[in-house]
Amino acid sequence: MKYLSTLLCGLIFGFGLAVSQMSDPMKVLAFLDVTGDWDPSLLLVLGGAVTMTVIAFRFVLRMPRPFFESSFETPPAERITSRLIAGAGLFGVGWGLAGFCPGPGVVALSSLPLSAATFLAAFVLGSLLLAAIETKRTSGKDAFTKANQA
Amino acid sequence: MDHFTPLPALIGGCMIGIAASIYLSTTGRYAGLSGMLRSVAFPGDPDRRLDALFLLGLFTGGLLWMLPGSVLHHKISAPPLALVMTGGILVGFGTALGNGCTSGHGVCGLGRLSLRSLVAVVTFLTTGIITVYVVRHVMGLPS
């Protein structure tokens, strides 16, 4: 049941990304292009999504446990670190260059196969790069496992 | 303000939020897509199968919209491949470093009223906006 509902959630999420046009990189860039021909549509995408989650999460998180699992996952500690800011900052730059972020990249595989595949491959490379840098600093864990823990 | 599409944006956004909420209620996990992608790309994550399923659903869901409605859609395009590649590397690196992207921090993080995620969202929106400004209006590159 857990697997079925996961597939379903992915389906709805992907459908929503396509309908909202978040999987259209030019639409995303038009939103980020505030000084140009600005298209604020993405604001409504995020607004709609967050409105739903702010309301629904309140109820969901009051449950003793999720329906098909024993407990809720623990979110990361509420610490605002330079790592967080640097990471988010770099993500934003990449987003502004490519017009894709991870989810839309997968959705766009059906409509912009070359661009989306390039993006996703580059995403993997970027993840590996960080893992390699971090592996140099710490000992023991290999780059792959490290990349997974991000 | 060209091509402003408030209704599809709002509807799509709500679907995204609903999907993330159902996902949390059923699996207890936050729908952070950058993490899911990494989990599938690299070995070692116990939730790899679950993440792969979600991503499969994601792709299929997108397909379900794109295929039938293709007569209604305007032709979509992407930035030059060089920018997509460079951007992709930075997105991979940055989301790993910052622990999330628009779904993780934006949809889910803000959903659970996380200040940390708010900081992340404001940060990546800011650098995203600055980047597009520089690329389009300072460097004059087609993007």
mmCIF file of N, CA, C and O in Angstrom, chain B residues 89-137:
data_model
loop_
_atom_site.group_PDB
_atom_site.id
_atom_site.type_symbol
_atom_site.label_atom_id
_atom_site.label_comp_id
_atom_site.label_asym_id
_atom_site.label_seq_id
_atom_site.Cartn_x
_atom_site.Cartn_y
_atom_site.Cartn_z
ATOM 1 N N ILE B 89 24.796 21.252 -12.843
ATOM 2 C CA ILE B 89 25.885 20.935 -11.906
ATOM 3 C C ILE B 89 25.712 21.737 -10.620
ATOM 4 O O ILE B 89 25.826 21.211 -9.511
ATOM 5 N N LEU B 90 25.400 23.017 -10.771
ATOM 6 C CA LEU B 90 25.203 23.873 -9.597
ATOM 7 C C LEU B 90 23.984 23.458 -8.787
ATOM 8 O O LEU B 90 23.989 23.535 -7.558
ATOM 9 N N VAL B 91 22.949 23.021 -9.469
ATOM 10 C CA VAL B 91 21.749 22.564 -8.761
ATOM 11 C C VAL B 91 22.065 21.293 -7.980
ATOM 12 O O VAL B 91 21.682 21.154 -6.817
ATOM 13 N N GLY B 92 22.783 20.388 -8.590
ATOM 14 C CA GLY B 92 23.174 19.158 -7.898
ATOM 15 C C GLY B 92 24.028 19.456 -6.685
ATOM 16 O O GLY B 92 23.791 18.968 -5.582
ATOM 17 N N PHE B 93 25.003 20.300 -6.879
ATOM 18 C CA PHE B 93 25.930 20.677 -5.807
ATOM 19 C C PHE B 93 25.192 21.445 -4.709
ATOM 20 O O PHE B 93 25.281 21.118 -3.524
ATOM 21 N N GLY B 94 24.467 22.459 -5.126
ATOM 22 C CA GLY B 94 23.775 23.333 -4.175
ATOM 23 C C GLY B 94 22.689 22.642 -3.369
ATOM 24 O O GLY B 94 22.555 22.866 -2.164
ATOM 25 N N THR B 95 21.899 21.789 -4.014
ATOM 26 C CA THR B 95 20.833 21.108 -3.275
ATOM 27 C C THR B 95 21.410 20.090 -2.303
ATOM 28 O O THR B 95 20.825 19.839 -1.247
ATOM 29 N N ALA B 96 22.549 19.520 -2.646
ATOM 30 C CA ALA B 96 23.202 18.596 -1.719
ATOM 31 C C ALA B 96 23.737 19.360 -0.517
ATOM 32 O O ALA B 96 23.573 18.956 0.631
ATOM 33 N N LEU B 97 24.353 20.485 -0.791
ATOM 34 C CA LEU B 97 24.914 21.307 0.280
ATOM 35 C C LEU B 97 23.816 21.900 1.157
ATOM 36 O O LEU B 97 23.901 21.919 2.379
ATOM 37 N N GLY B 98 22.791 22.400 0.527
ATOM 38 C CA GLY B 98 21.735 23.094 1.243
ATOM 39 C C GLY B 98 20.581 22.199 1.668
ATOM 40 O O GLY B 98 19.625 22.662 2.270
ATOM 41 N N ASN B 99 20.697 20.924 1.361
ATOM 42 C CA ASN B 99 19.707 19.965 1.834
ATOM 43 C C ASN B 99 18.303 20.160 1.302
ATOM 44 O O ASN B 99 17.324 19.984 2.037
ATOM 45 N N GLY B 100 18.161 20.584 0.054
ATOM 46 C CA GLY B 100 16.809 20.691 -0.480
ATOM 47 C C GLY B 100 16.677 21.661 -1.624
ATOM 48 O O GLY B 100 17.569 22.433 -1.921
ATOM 49 N N CYS B 101 15.504 21.592 -2.280
ATOM 50 C CA CYS B 101 15.242 22.463 -3.423
ATOM 51 C C CYS B 101 13.867 23.097 -3.249
ATOM 52 O O CYS B 101 13.406 23.273 -2.122
ATOM 53 N N THR B 102 13.206 23.409 -4.354
ATOM 54 C CA THR B 102 11.917 24.083 -4.281
ATOM 55 C C THR B 102 10.846 23.206 -3.648
ATOM 56 O O THR B 102 9.928 23.711 -2.992
ATOM 57 N N SER B 103 10.945 21.889 -3.826
ATOM 58 C CA SER B 103 9.943 21.018 -3.207
ATOM 59 C C SER B 103 10.275 20.760 -1.735
ATOM 60 O O SER B 103 9.410 20.863 -0.867
ATOM 61 N N GLY B 104 11.532 20.479 -1.471
ATOM 62 C CA GLY B 104 11.944 20.187 -0.102
ATOM 63 C C GLY B 104 11.794 21.378 0.830
ATOM 64 O O GLY B 104 11.116 21.318 1.855
ATOM 65 N N HIS B 105 12.443 22.467 0.455
ATOM 66 C CA HIS B 105 12.378 23.662 1.298
ATOM 67 C C HIS B 105 11.123 24.478 1.031
ATOM 68 O O HIS B 105 10.495 24.993 1.952
ATOM 69 N N GLY B 106 10.785 24.610 -0.226
ATOM 70 C CA GLY B 106 9.662 25.467 -0.585
ATOM 71 C C GLY B 106 8.329 24.888 -0.180
ATOM 72 O O GLY B 106 7.620 25.428 0.670
ATOM 73 N N VAL B 107 7.962 23.779 -0.781
ATOM 74 C CA VAL B 107 6.638 23.205 -0.541
ATOM 75 C C VAL B 107 6.528 22.585 0.852
ATOM 76 O O VAL B 107 5.619 22.893 1.611
ATOM 77 N N CYS B 108 7.492 21.733 1.192
ATOM 78 C CA CYS B 108 7.416 21.015 2.472
ATOM 79 C C CYS B 108 7.954 21.834 3.646
ATOM 80 O O CYS B 108 7.329 21.905 4.704
ATOM 81 N N GLY B 109 9.104 22.435 3.454
ATOM 82 C CA GLY B 109 9.711 23.216 4.536
ATOM 83 C C GLY B 109 8.830 24.348 5.007
ATOM 84 O O GLY B 109 8.612 24.551 6.194
ATOM 85 N N LEU B 110 8.296 25.100 4.053
ATOM 86 C CA LEU B 110 7.393 26.188 4.412
ATOM 87 C C LEU B 110 6.093 25.619 4.962
ATOM 88 O O LEU B 110 5.480 26.195 5.856
ATOM 89 N N GLY B 111 5.699 24.471 4.455
ATOM 90 C CA GLY B 111 4.480 23.821 4.930
ATOM 91 C C GLY B 111 4.553 23.498 6.415
ATOM 92 O O GLY B 111 3.553 23.587 7.131
ATOM 93 N N ARG B 112 5.725 23.124 6.872
ATOM 94 C CA ARG B 112 5.856 22.837 8.302
ATOM 95 C C ARG B 112 6.409 24.034 9.074
ATOM 96 O O ARG B 112 6.891 23.898 10.196
ATOM 97 N N LEU B 113 6.327 25.205 8.442
ATOM 98 C CA LEU B 113 6.687 26.477 9.074
ATOM 99 C C LEU B 113 8.130 26.505 9.570
ATOM 100 O O LEU B 113 8.416 27.003 10.662
ATOM 101 N N SER B 114 9.008 25.960 8.762
ATOM 102 C CA SER B 114 10.417 25.949 9.138
ATOM 103 C C SER B 114 11.104 27.255 8.760
ATOM 104 O O SER B 114 11.119 27.658 7.595
ATOM 105 N N LEU B 115 11.692 27.890 9.748
ATOM 106 C CA LEU B 115 12.404 29.147 9.493
ATOM 107 C C LEU B 115 13.632 28.890 8.619
ATOM 108 O O LEU B 115 13.957 29.655 7.721
ATOM 109 N N ARG B 116 14.249 27.750 8.869
ATOM 110 C CA ARG B 116 15.419 27.343 8.094
ATOM 111 C C ARG B 116 15.085 27.247 6.604
ATOM 112 O O ARG B 116 15.838 27.692 5.741
ATOM 113 N N SER B 117 13.915 26.689 6.326
ATOM 114 C CA SER B 117 13.491 26.563 4.935
ATOM 115 C C SER B 117 13.120 27.915 4.344
ATOM 116 O O SER B 117 13.352 28.164 3.158
ATOM 117 N N LEU B 118 12.560 28.777 5.176
ATOM 118 C CA LEU B 118 12.224 30.108 4.697
ATOM 119 C C LEU B 118 13.489 30.840 4.264
ATOM 120 O O LEU B 118 13.532 31.466 3.199
ATOM 121 N N VAL B 119 14.516 30.727 5.085
ATOM 122 C CA VAL B 119 15.811 31.325 4.746
ATOM 123 C C VAL B 119 16.331 30.737 3.427
ATOM 124 O O VAL B 119 16.802 31.464 2.545
ATOM 125 N N ALA B 120 16.211 29.428 3.295
ATOM 126 C CA ALA B 120 16.670 28.768 2.066
ATOM 127 C C ALA B 120 15.902 29.274 0.848
ATOM 128 O O ALA B 120 16.489 29.610 -0.185
ATOM 129 N N VAL B 121 14.576 29.351 0.974
ATOM 130 C CA VAL B 121 13.734 29.780 -0.137
ATOM 131 C C VAL B 121 14.058 31.218 -0.550
ATOM 132 O O VAL B 121 14.235 31.512 -1.737
ATOM 133 N N VAL B 122 14.137 32.101 0.434
ATOM 134 C CA VAL B 122 14.465 33.495 0.134
ATOM 135 C C VAL B 122 15.825 33.573 -0.551
ATOM 136 O O VAL B 122 16.012 34.315 -1.520
ATOM 137 N N THR B 123 16.757 32.771 -0.063
ATOM 138 C CA THR B 123 18.103 32.776 -0.639
ATOM 139 C C THR B 123 18.113 32.306 -2.078
ATOM 140 O O THR B 123 18.663 32.984 -2.957
ATOM 141 N N PHE B 124 17.481 31.167 -2.357
ATOM 142 C CA PHE B 124 17.576 30.686 -3.734
ATOM 143 C C PHE B 124 16.722 31.492 -4.702
ATOM 144 O O PHE B 124 17.044 31.611 -5.883
ATOM 145 N N LEU B 125 15.657 32.095 -4.201
ATOM 146 C CA LEU B 125 14.883 32.989 -5.070
ATOM 147 C C LEU B 125 15.722 34.220 -5.417
ATOM 148 O O LEU B 125 15.740 34.677 -6.560
ATOM 149 N N THR B 126 16.427 34.731 -4.413
ATOM 150 C CA THR B 126 17.261 35.915 -4.630
ATOM 151 C C THR B 126 18.374 35.629 -5.634
ATOM 152 O O THR B 126 18.544 36.375 -6.608
ATOM 153 N N THR B 127 19.122 34.563 -5.413
ATOM 154 C CA THR B 127 20.229 34.282 -6.331
ATOM 155 C C THR B 127 19.712 33.882 -7.707
ATOM 156 O O THR B 127 20.347 34.163 -8.721
ATOM 157 N N GLY B 128 18.544 33.248 -7.739
ATOM 158 C CA GLY B 128 17.943 32.901 -9.027
ATOM 159 C C GLY B 128 17.600 34.150 -9.823
ATOM 160 O O GLY B 128 17.881 34.251 -11.023
ATOM 161 N N ILE B 129 16.994 35.107 -9.143
ATOM 162 C CA ILE B 129 16.611 36.364 -9.795
ATOM 163 C C ILE B 129 17.847 37.138 -10.265
ATOM 164 O O ILE B 129 17.899 37.638 -11.390
ATOM 165 N N ILE B 130 18.847 37.200 -9.394
ATOM 166 C CA ILE B 130 20.079 37.902 -9.756
ATOM 167 C C ILE B 130 20.737 37.233 -10.957
ATOM 168 O O ILE B 130 21.199 37.888 -11.896
ATOM 169 N N THR B 131 20.768 35.916 -10.952
ATOM 170 C CA THR B 131 21.397 35.166 -12.045
ATOM 171 C C THR B 131 20.725 35.460 -13.374
ATOM 172 O O THR B 131 21.398 35.746 -14.370
ATOM 173 N N VAL B 132 19.397 35.418 -13.398
ATOM 174 C CA VAL B 132 18.685 35.682 -14.647
ATOM 175 C C VAL B 132 18.929 37.122 -15.087
ATOM 176 O O VAL B 132 19.099 37.404 -16.278
ATOM 177 N N TYR B 133 18.968 38.027 -14.124
ATOM 178 C CA TYR B 133 19.239 39.425 -14.452
ATOM 179 C C TYR B 133 20.606 39.570 -15.129
ATOM 180 O O TYR B 133 20.731 40.202 -16.170
ATOM 181 N N VAL B 134 21.600 38.956 -14.515
ATOM 182 C CA VAL B 134 22.954 39.052 -15.057
ATOM 183 C C VAL B 134 23.033 38.395 -16.436
ATOM 184 O O VAL B 134 23.559 38.977 -17.391
ATOM 185 N N VAL B 135 22.490 37.204 -16.557
ATOM 186 C CA VAL B 135 22.575 36.478 -17.826
ATOM 187 C C VAL B 135 21.829 37.209 -18.944
ATOM 188 O O VAL B 135 22.346 37.373 -20.043
ATOM 189 N N ARG B 136 20.630 37.668 -18.652
ATOM 190 C CA ARG B 136 19.804 38.278 -19.711
ATOM 191 C C ARG B 136 20.094 39.742 -19.937
ATOM 192 O O ARG B 136 20.099 40.205 -21.083
ATOM 193 N N HIS B 137 20.304 40.485 -18.852
ATOM 194 C CA HIS B 137 20.367 41.935 -19.020
ATOM 195 C C HIS B 137 21.746 42.535 -18.894
ATOM 196 O O HIS B 137 21.996 43.636 -19.332
#
